[in-house]
Short mmCIF file of C-alpha atoms and ligand atoms in Angstrom, two decimals:
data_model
loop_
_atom_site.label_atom_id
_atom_site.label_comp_id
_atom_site.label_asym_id
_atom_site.label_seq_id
_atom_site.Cartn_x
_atom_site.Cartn_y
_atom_site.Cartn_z
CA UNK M 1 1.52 -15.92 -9.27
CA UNK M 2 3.67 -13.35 -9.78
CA UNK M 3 3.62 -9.59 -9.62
CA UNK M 4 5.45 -6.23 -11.34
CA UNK M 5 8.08 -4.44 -8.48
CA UNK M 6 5.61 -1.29 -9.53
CA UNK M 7 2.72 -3.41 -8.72
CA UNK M 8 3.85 -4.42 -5.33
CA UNK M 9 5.04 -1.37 -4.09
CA UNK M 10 1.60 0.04 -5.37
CA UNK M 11 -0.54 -2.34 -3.13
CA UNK M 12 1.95 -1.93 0.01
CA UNK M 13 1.86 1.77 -0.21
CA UNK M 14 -2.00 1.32 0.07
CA UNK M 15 -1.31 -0.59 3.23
CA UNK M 16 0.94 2.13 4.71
CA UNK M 17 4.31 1.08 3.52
CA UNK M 18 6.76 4.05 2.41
CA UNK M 19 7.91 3.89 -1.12
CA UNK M 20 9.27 5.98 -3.42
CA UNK M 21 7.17 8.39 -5.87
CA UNK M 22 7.20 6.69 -9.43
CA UNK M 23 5.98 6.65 -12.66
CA UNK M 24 5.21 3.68 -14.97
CA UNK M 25 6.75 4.03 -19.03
CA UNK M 26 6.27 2.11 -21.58
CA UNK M 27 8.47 3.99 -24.47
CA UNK M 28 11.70 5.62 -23.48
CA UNK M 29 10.03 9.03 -24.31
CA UNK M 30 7.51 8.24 -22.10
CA UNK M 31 10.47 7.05 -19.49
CA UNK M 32 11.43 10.77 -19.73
CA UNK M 33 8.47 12.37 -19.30
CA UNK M 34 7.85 10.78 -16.01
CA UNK M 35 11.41 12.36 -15.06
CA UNK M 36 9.87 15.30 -16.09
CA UNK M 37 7.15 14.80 -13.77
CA UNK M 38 8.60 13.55 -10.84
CA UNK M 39 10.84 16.45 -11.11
CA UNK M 40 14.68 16.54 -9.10
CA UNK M 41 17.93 15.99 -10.28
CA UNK M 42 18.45 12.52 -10.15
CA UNK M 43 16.08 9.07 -11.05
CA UNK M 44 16.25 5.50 -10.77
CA UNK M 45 15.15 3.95 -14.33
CA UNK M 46 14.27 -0.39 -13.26
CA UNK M 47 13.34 -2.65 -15.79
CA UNK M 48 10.37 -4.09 -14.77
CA UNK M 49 10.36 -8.14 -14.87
CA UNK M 50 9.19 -11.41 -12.28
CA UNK M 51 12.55 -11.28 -11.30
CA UNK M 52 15.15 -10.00 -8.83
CA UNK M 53 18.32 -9.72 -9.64
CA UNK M 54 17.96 -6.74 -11.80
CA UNK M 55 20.46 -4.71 -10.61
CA UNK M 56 23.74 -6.66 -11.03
CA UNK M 57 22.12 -7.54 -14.69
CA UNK M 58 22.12 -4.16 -15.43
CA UNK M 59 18.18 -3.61 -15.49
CA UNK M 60 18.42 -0.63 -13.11
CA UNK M 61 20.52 2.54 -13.27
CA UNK M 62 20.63 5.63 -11.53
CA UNK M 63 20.65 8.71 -13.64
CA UNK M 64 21.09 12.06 -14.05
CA UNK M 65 19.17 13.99 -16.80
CA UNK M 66 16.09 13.22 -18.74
CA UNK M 67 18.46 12.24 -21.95
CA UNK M 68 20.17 9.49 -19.72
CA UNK M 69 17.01 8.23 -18.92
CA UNK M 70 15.74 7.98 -22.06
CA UNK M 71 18.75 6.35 -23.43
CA UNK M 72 19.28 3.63 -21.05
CA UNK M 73 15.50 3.44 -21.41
CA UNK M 74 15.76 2.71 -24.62
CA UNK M 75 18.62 -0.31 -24.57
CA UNK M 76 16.10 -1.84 -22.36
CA UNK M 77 12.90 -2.11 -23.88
CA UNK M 78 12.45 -5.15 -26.09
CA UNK M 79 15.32 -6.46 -24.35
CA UNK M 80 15.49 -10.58 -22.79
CA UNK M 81 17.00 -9.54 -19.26
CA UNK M 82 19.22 -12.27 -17.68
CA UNK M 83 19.30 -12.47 -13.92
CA UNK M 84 20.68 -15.17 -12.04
CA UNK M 85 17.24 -16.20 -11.46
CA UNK M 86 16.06 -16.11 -14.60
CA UNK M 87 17.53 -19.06 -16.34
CA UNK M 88 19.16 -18.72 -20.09
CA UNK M 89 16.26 -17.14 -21.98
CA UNK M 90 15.89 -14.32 -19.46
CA UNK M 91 12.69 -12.20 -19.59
CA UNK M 92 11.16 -9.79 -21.70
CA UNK M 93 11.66 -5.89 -20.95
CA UNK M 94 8.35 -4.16 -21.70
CA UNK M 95 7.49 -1.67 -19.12
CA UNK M 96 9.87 0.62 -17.19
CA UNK M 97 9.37 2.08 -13.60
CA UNK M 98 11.02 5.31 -13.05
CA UNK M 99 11.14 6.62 -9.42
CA UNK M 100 13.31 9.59 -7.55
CA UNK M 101 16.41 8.32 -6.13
CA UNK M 102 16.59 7.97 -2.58
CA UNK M 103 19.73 8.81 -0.24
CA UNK M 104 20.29 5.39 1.02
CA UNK M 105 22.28 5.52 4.37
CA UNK M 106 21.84 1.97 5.14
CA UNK M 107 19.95 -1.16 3.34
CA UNK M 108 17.81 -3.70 5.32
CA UNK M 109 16.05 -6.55 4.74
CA UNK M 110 12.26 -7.77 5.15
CA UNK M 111 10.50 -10.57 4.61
CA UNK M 112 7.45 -12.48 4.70
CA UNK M 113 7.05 -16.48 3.88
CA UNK M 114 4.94 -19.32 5.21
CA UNK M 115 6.54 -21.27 7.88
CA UNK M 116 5.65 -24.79 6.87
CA UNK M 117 6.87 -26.48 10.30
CA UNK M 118 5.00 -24.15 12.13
CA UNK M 119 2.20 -23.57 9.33
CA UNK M 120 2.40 -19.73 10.21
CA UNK M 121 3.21 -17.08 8.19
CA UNK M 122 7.02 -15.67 9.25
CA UNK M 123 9.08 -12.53 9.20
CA UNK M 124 12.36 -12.52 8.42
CA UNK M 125 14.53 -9.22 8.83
CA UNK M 126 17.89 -8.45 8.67
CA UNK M 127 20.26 -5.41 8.98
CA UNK M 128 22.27 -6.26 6.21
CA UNK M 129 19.73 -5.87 3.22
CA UNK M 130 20.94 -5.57 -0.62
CA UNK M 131 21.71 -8.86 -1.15
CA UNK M 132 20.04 -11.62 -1.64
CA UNK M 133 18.40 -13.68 1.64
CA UNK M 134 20.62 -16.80 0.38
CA UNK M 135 23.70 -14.53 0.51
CA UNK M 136 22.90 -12.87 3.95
CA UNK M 137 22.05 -16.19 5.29
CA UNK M 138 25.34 -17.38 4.35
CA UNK M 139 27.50 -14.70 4.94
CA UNK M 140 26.32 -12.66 7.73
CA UNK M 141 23.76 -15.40 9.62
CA UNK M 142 24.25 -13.42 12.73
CA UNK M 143 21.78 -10.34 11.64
CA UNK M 144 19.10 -12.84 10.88
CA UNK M 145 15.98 -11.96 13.18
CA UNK M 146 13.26 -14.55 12.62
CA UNK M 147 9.76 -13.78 13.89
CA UNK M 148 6.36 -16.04 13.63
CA UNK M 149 2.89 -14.67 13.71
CA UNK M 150 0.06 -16.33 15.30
CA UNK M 151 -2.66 -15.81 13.07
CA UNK M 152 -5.13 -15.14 16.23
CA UNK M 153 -3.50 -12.28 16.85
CA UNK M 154 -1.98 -11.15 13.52
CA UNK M 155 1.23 -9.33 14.00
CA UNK M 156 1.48 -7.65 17.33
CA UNK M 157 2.49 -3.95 17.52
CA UNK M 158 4.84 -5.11 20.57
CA UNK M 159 6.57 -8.18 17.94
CA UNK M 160 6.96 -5.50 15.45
CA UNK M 161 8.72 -3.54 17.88
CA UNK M 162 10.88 -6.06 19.32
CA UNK M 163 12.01 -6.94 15.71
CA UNK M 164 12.90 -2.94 15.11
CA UNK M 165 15.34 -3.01 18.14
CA UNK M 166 17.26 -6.40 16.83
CA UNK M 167 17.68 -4.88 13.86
CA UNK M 168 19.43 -1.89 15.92
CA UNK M 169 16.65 1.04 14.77
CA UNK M 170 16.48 4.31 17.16
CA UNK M 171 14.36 6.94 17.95
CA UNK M 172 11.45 7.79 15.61
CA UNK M 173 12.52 4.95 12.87
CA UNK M 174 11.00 2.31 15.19
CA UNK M 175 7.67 3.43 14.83
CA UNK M 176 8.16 3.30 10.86
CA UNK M 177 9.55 0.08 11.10
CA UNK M 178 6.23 -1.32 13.33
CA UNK M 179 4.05 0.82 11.12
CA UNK M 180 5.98 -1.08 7.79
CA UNK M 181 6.33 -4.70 9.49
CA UNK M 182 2.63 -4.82 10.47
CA UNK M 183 1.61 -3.22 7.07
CA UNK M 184 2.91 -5.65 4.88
CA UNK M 185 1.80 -8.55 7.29
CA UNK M 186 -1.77 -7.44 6.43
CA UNK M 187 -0.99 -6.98 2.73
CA UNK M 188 0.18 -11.02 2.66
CA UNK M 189 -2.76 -11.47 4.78
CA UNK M 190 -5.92 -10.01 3.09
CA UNK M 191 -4.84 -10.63 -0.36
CA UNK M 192 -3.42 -14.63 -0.03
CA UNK M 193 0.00 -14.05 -0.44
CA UNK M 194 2.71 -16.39 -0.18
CA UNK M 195 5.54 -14.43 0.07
CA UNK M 196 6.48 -10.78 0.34
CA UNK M 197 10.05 -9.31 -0.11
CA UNK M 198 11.55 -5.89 0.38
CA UNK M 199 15.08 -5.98 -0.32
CA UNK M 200 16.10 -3.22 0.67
CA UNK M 201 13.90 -1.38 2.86
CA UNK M 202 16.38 1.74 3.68
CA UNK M 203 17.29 4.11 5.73
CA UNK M 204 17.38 7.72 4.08
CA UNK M 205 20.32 10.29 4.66
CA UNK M 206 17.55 11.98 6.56
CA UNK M 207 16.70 8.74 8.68
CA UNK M 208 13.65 7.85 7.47
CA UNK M 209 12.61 4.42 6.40
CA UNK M 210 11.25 3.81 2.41
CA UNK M 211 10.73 0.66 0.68
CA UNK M 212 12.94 0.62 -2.77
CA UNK M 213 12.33 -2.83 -4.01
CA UNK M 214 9.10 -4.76 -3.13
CA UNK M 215 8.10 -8.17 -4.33
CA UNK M 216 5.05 -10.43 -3.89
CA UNK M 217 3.89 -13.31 -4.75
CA UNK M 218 0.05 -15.25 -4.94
CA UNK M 219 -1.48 -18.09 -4.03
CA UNK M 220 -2.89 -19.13 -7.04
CA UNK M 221 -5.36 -21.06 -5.73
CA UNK M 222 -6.91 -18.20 -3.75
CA UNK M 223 -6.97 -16.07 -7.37
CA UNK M 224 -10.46 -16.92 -7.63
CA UNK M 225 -11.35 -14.47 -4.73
CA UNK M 226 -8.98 -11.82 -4.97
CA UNK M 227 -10.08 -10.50 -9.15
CA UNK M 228 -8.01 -7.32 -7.88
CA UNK M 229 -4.60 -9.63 -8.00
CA UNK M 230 -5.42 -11.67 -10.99
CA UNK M 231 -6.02 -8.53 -12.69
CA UNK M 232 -2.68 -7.88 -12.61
CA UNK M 233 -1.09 -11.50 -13.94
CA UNK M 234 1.10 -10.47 -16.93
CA UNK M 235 1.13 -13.20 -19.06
CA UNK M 236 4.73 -12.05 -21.19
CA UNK M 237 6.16 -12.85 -17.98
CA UNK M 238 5.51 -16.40 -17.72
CA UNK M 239 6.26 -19.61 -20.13
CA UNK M 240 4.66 -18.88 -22.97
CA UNK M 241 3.90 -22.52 -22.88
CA UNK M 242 2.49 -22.37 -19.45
CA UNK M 243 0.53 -19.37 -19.83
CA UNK M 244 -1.61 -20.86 -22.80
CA UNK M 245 -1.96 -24.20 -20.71
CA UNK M 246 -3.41 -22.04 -17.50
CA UNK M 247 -5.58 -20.03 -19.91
CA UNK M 248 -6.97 -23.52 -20.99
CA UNK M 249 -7.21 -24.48 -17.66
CA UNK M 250 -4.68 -27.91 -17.62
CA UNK M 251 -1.99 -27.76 -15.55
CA UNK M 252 1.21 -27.98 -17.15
CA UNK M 253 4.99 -27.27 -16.31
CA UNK M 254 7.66 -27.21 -18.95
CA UNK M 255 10.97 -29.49 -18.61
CA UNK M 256 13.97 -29.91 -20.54
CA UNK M 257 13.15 -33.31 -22.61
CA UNK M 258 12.05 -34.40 -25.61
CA UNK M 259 8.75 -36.46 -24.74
CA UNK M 260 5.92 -34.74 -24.68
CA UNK M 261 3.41 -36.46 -21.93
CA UNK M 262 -0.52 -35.94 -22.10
CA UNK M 263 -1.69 -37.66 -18.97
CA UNK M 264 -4.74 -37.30 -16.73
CA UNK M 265 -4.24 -37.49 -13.03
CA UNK M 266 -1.03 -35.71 -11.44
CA UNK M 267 -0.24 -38.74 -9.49
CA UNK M 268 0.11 -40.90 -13.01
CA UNK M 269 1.56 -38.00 -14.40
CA UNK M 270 4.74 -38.06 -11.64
CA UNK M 271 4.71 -41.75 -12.37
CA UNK M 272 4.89 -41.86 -16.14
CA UNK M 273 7.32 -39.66 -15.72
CA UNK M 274 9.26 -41.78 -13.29
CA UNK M 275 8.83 -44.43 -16.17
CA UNK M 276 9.90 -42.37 -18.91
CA UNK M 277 13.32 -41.92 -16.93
CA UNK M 278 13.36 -45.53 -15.79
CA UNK M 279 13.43 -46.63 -19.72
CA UNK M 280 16.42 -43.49 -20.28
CA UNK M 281 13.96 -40.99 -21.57
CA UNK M 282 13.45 -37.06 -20.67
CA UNK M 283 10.04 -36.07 -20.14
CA UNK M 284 9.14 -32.62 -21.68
CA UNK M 285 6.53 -31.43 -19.60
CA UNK M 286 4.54 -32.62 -16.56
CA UNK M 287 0.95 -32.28 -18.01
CA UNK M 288 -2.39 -33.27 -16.20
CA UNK M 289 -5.49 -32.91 -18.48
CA UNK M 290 -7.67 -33.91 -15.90
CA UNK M 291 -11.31 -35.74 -15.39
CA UNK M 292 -13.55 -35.61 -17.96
CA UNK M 293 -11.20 -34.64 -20.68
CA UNK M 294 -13.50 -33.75 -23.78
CA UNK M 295 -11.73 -34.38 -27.35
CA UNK M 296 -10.87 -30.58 -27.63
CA UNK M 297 -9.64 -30.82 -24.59
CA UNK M 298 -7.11 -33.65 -25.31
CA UNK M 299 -6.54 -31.36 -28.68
CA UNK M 300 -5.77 -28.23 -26.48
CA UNK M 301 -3.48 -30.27 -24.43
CA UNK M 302 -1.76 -31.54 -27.70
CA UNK M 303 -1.75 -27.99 -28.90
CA UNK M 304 0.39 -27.33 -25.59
CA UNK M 305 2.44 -30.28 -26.14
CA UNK M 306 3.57 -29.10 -29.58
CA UNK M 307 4.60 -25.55 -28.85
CA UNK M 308 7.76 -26.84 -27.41
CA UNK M 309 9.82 -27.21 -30.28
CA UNK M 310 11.88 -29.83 -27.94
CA UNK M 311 9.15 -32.48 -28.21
CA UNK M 312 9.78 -35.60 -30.76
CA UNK M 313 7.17 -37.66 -29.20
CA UNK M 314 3.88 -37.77 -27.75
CA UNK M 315 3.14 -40.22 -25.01
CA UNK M 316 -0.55 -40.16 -24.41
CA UNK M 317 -1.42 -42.10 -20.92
CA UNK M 318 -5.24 -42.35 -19.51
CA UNK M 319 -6.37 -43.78 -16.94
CA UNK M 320 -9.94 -43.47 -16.99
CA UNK M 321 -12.12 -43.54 -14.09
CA UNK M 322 -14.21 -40.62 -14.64
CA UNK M 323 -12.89 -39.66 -17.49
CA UNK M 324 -13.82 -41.76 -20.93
CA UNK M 325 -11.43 -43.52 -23.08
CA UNK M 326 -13.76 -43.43 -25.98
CA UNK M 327 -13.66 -39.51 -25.81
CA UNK M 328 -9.51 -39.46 -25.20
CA UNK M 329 -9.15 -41.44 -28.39
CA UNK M 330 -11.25 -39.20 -30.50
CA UNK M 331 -9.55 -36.27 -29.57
CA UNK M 332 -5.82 -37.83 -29.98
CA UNK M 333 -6.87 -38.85 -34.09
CA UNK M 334 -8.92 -35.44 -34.42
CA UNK M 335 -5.81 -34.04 -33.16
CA UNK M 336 -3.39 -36.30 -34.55
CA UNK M 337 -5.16 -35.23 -38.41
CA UNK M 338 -5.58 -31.45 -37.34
CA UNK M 339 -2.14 -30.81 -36.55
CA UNK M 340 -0.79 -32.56 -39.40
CA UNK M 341 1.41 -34.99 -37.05
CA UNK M 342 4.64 -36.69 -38.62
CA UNK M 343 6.27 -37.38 -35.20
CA UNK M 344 5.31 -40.86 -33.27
CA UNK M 345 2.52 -40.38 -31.08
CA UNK M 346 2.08 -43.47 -27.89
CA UNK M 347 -1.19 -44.36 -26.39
CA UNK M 348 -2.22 -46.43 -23.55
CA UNK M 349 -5.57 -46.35 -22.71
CA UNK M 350 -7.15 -47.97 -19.78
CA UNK M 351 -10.14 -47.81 -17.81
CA UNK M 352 -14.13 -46.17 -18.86
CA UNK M 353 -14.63 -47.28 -22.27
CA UNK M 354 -11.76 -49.26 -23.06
CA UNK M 355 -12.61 -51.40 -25.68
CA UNK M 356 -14.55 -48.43 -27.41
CA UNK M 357 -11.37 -46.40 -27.32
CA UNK M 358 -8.82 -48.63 -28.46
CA UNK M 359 -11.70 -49.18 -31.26
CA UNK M 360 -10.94 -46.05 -32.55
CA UNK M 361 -7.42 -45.77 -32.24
CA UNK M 362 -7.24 -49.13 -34.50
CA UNK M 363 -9.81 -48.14 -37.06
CA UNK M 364 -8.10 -44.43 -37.76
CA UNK M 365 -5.65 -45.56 -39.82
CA UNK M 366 -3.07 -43.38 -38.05
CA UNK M 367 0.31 -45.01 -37.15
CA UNK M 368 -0.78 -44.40 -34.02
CA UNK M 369 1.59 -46.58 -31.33
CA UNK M 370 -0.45 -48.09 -29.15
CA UNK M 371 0.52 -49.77 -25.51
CA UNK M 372 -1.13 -51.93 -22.92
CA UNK M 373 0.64 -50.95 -19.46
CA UNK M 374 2.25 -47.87 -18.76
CA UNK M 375 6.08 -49.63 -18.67
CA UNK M 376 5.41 -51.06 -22.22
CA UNK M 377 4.46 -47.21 -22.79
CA UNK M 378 7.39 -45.30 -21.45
CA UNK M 379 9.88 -48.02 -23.26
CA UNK M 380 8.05 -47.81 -26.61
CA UNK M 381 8.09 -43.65 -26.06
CA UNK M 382 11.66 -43.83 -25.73
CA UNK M 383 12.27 -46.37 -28.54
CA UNK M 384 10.16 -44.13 -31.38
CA UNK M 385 12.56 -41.08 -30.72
CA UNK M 386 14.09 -40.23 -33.84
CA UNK M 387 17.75 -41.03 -33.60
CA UNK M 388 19.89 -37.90 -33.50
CA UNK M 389 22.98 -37.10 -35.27
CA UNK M 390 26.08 -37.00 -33.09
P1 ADP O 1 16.95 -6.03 -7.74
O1 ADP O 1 16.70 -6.58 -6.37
O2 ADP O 1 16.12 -6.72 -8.78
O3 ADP O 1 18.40 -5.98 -8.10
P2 ADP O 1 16.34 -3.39 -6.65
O4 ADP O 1 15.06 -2.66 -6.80
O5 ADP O 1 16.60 -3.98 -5.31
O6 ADP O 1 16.42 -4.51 -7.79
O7 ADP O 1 17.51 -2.40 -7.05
C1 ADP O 1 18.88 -2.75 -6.96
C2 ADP O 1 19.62 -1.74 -6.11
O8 ADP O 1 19.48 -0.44 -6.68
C3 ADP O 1 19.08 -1.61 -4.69
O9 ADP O 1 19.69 -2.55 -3.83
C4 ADP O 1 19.44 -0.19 -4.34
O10 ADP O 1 20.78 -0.13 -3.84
C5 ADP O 1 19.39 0.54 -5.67
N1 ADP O 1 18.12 1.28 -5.81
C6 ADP O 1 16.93 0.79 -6.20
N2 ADP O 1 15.98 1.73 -6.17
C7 ADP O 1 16.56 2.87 -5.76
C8 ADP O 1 16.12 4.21 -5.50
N3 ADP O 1 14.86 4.57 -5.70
N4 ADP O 1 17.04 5.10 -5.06
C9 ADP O 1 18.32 4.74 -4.86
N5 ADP O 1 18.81 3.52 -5.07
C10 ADP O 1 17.94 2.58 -5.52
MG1 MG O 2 16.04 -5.92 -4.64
#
């Protein structure tokens, strides 16, 4: 899961992390005010999205009076901001973070990410920050300093250290830069992160270090015991598709196709997938419903399904072992005669309850498809797509 730059720097600054003072707006008036408050001369206005990036999109500006802030404020509320990692549809502008501006004298980079090889959590750091790690890795691989903890001992001050004087730090900004390093370590630590990012961390005209961009992300499997971080999930920043499928609790990732797959099991989920490809089909979503799938559970999964306007056909494939087949099939006709269905719906049942299941898939009266193994599925899925125009 995903968190607001505002929100990160927020939580680091409670750590011990320098950042800049800031103020959080959701109108531009209110984007001026906190101007206002901060007081100075000069303010950095950053649309707040899950996204880096902003900056070359033009989601953050320096500026110079109250009036600029509200203006450019104002052309970016409401707005669909396109980064480069955003994709086409970009996301929505709908909070504002106004902080002072900072005398930047030089830009560095920090980083924390789990190591798989060495299953440890690792710092990365570099001395030339502002761009992205890709970029730096590519283009200046030299400055890279690479650092992994052993989670015994957490971050030791004398690591931290070490990794200030590769990245060339005198004098009293080594101390910052252990205080900031070992700081953040225990942020990603106590609250299950998976990845933290300042980019940059700076060095101020008067030589001090500050933190002006700070990203982190959560494991969201660890969400259960940190309420403080799911707190601050902001749902207009995901999928709208996958948002409503987490709030449900199936597990469901949007694609590009136009076959919408209800499956249980993730494993038979990659493979009717596989399947669906195999016959020259594009899946629309991955989506596992899981054990014991209720019928308004299969009808909140087909409720998912449906909100992609993408989808021409539903391919329903269970697989029941602890789930019941008698139970999917009642929820794919209650479904099927709730939604008002025109488009070709598939299913292959198998397993718990078979006979019972297919029972009431034949006795609906719905021209439901139905399918006895999950190749004959995927090819009949394919088959029942409407044919488009050219
Ligand atoms: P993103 O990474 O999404 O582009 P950043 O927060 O890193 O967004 O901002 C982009 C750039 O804007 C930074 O690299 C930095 O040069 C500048 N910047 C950001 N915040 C400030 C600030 N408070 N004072 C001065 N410059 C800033
Ligand atoms: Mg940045």
């Amino acid at each position: 899961m995903d968190i607001h730059e505002y929100q990160a720097k927020e939580i680091l600054a409670g750590f011990g992390v320098p950042v800049p003072r800031g103020g959080l707006a959701y109108s531009p008036e209110q984007a001026a005010y906190r101007a206002r408050e901060l007081g100075g001369d000069a303010w950095v206005v950053k649309a707040q999205i899950h996204s880096g990036g902003r900056g070359e999109a033009g989601g953050v500006k320096v500026c110079k009076s109250e009036k600029e802030v509200a203006e450019f404020a104002a052309g970016l509320f409401g707005k669909q901001l396109v980064t480069r990692q955003t994709g086409n549809g970009g996301k929505g502008v709908y909070r504002i973070w106004v902080e002072e501006a900072s005398d930047i004298a030089q830009e560095l980079y920090l980083g924390f990410v789990l190591d798989r090889k060495t299953e440890r959590i690792m710092v990365v750091a570099s001395s030339s920050g502002g761009m992205e790690i890709e970029e730096i890795a590519e283009e200046d691989p030299e400055s890279l300093v690479r650092m992994v903890v052993d989670p015994a001992h957490g971050l030791a001050e004398y690591q931290a250290r070490e990794l200030a004087f590769r990245l060339g730090l005198k004098g009293d900004q080594i101390n910052q830069m252990v205080k900031a390093v070992r700081a953040c370590y225990r942020a990603y630590r106590d609250l299950d992160a998976t990845m933290v990012e300042i980019n940059p961390l700076v060095i101020t005209g008067s030589g001090d270090l500050v933190a002006l961009d700070a990203k982190m992300s959560f494991d969201t499997n660890a969400l259960y015991r940190r309420p403080q971080v799911e707190a601050l999930r902001d749902p207009s920043q995901e999928d709208s598709r996958e948002a409503m499928a987490h709030d449900n609790g199936l597990s469901y990732v949007g694609l590009d196709g136009d076959i919408g797959c209800i499956i249980n099991g993730a494993g038979l989920a990659m493979a009717t997938m596989d399947m669906i490809k195999l016959s020259g089909g594009e899946p629309a979503n991955f989506l596992d419903i899981g054990g014991g799938a209720s019928p308004e559970r299969v009808m909140t999964a087909f409720r998912t399904v449906l909100s992609d306007p993408n989808v021409s056909v539903i391919l329903v494939n269970i697989f029941a072992g602890i789930n019941r087949c008698d139970w999917v099939a009642r929820g794919v006709v209650e479904a099927y005669k709730a939604e008002g269905l025109t488009l070709p719906v598939v299913v292959r049942l198998a397993g718990t309850n078979v006979d019972e299941g297919r029972r009431i898939i034949d006795e609906s009266g719905l021209p439901l498809i139905t399918a006895e193994t999950l190749a004959e599925a995927a090819e009949k899925a394919v088959a029942a797509r409407p044919k488009r125009a050219a």
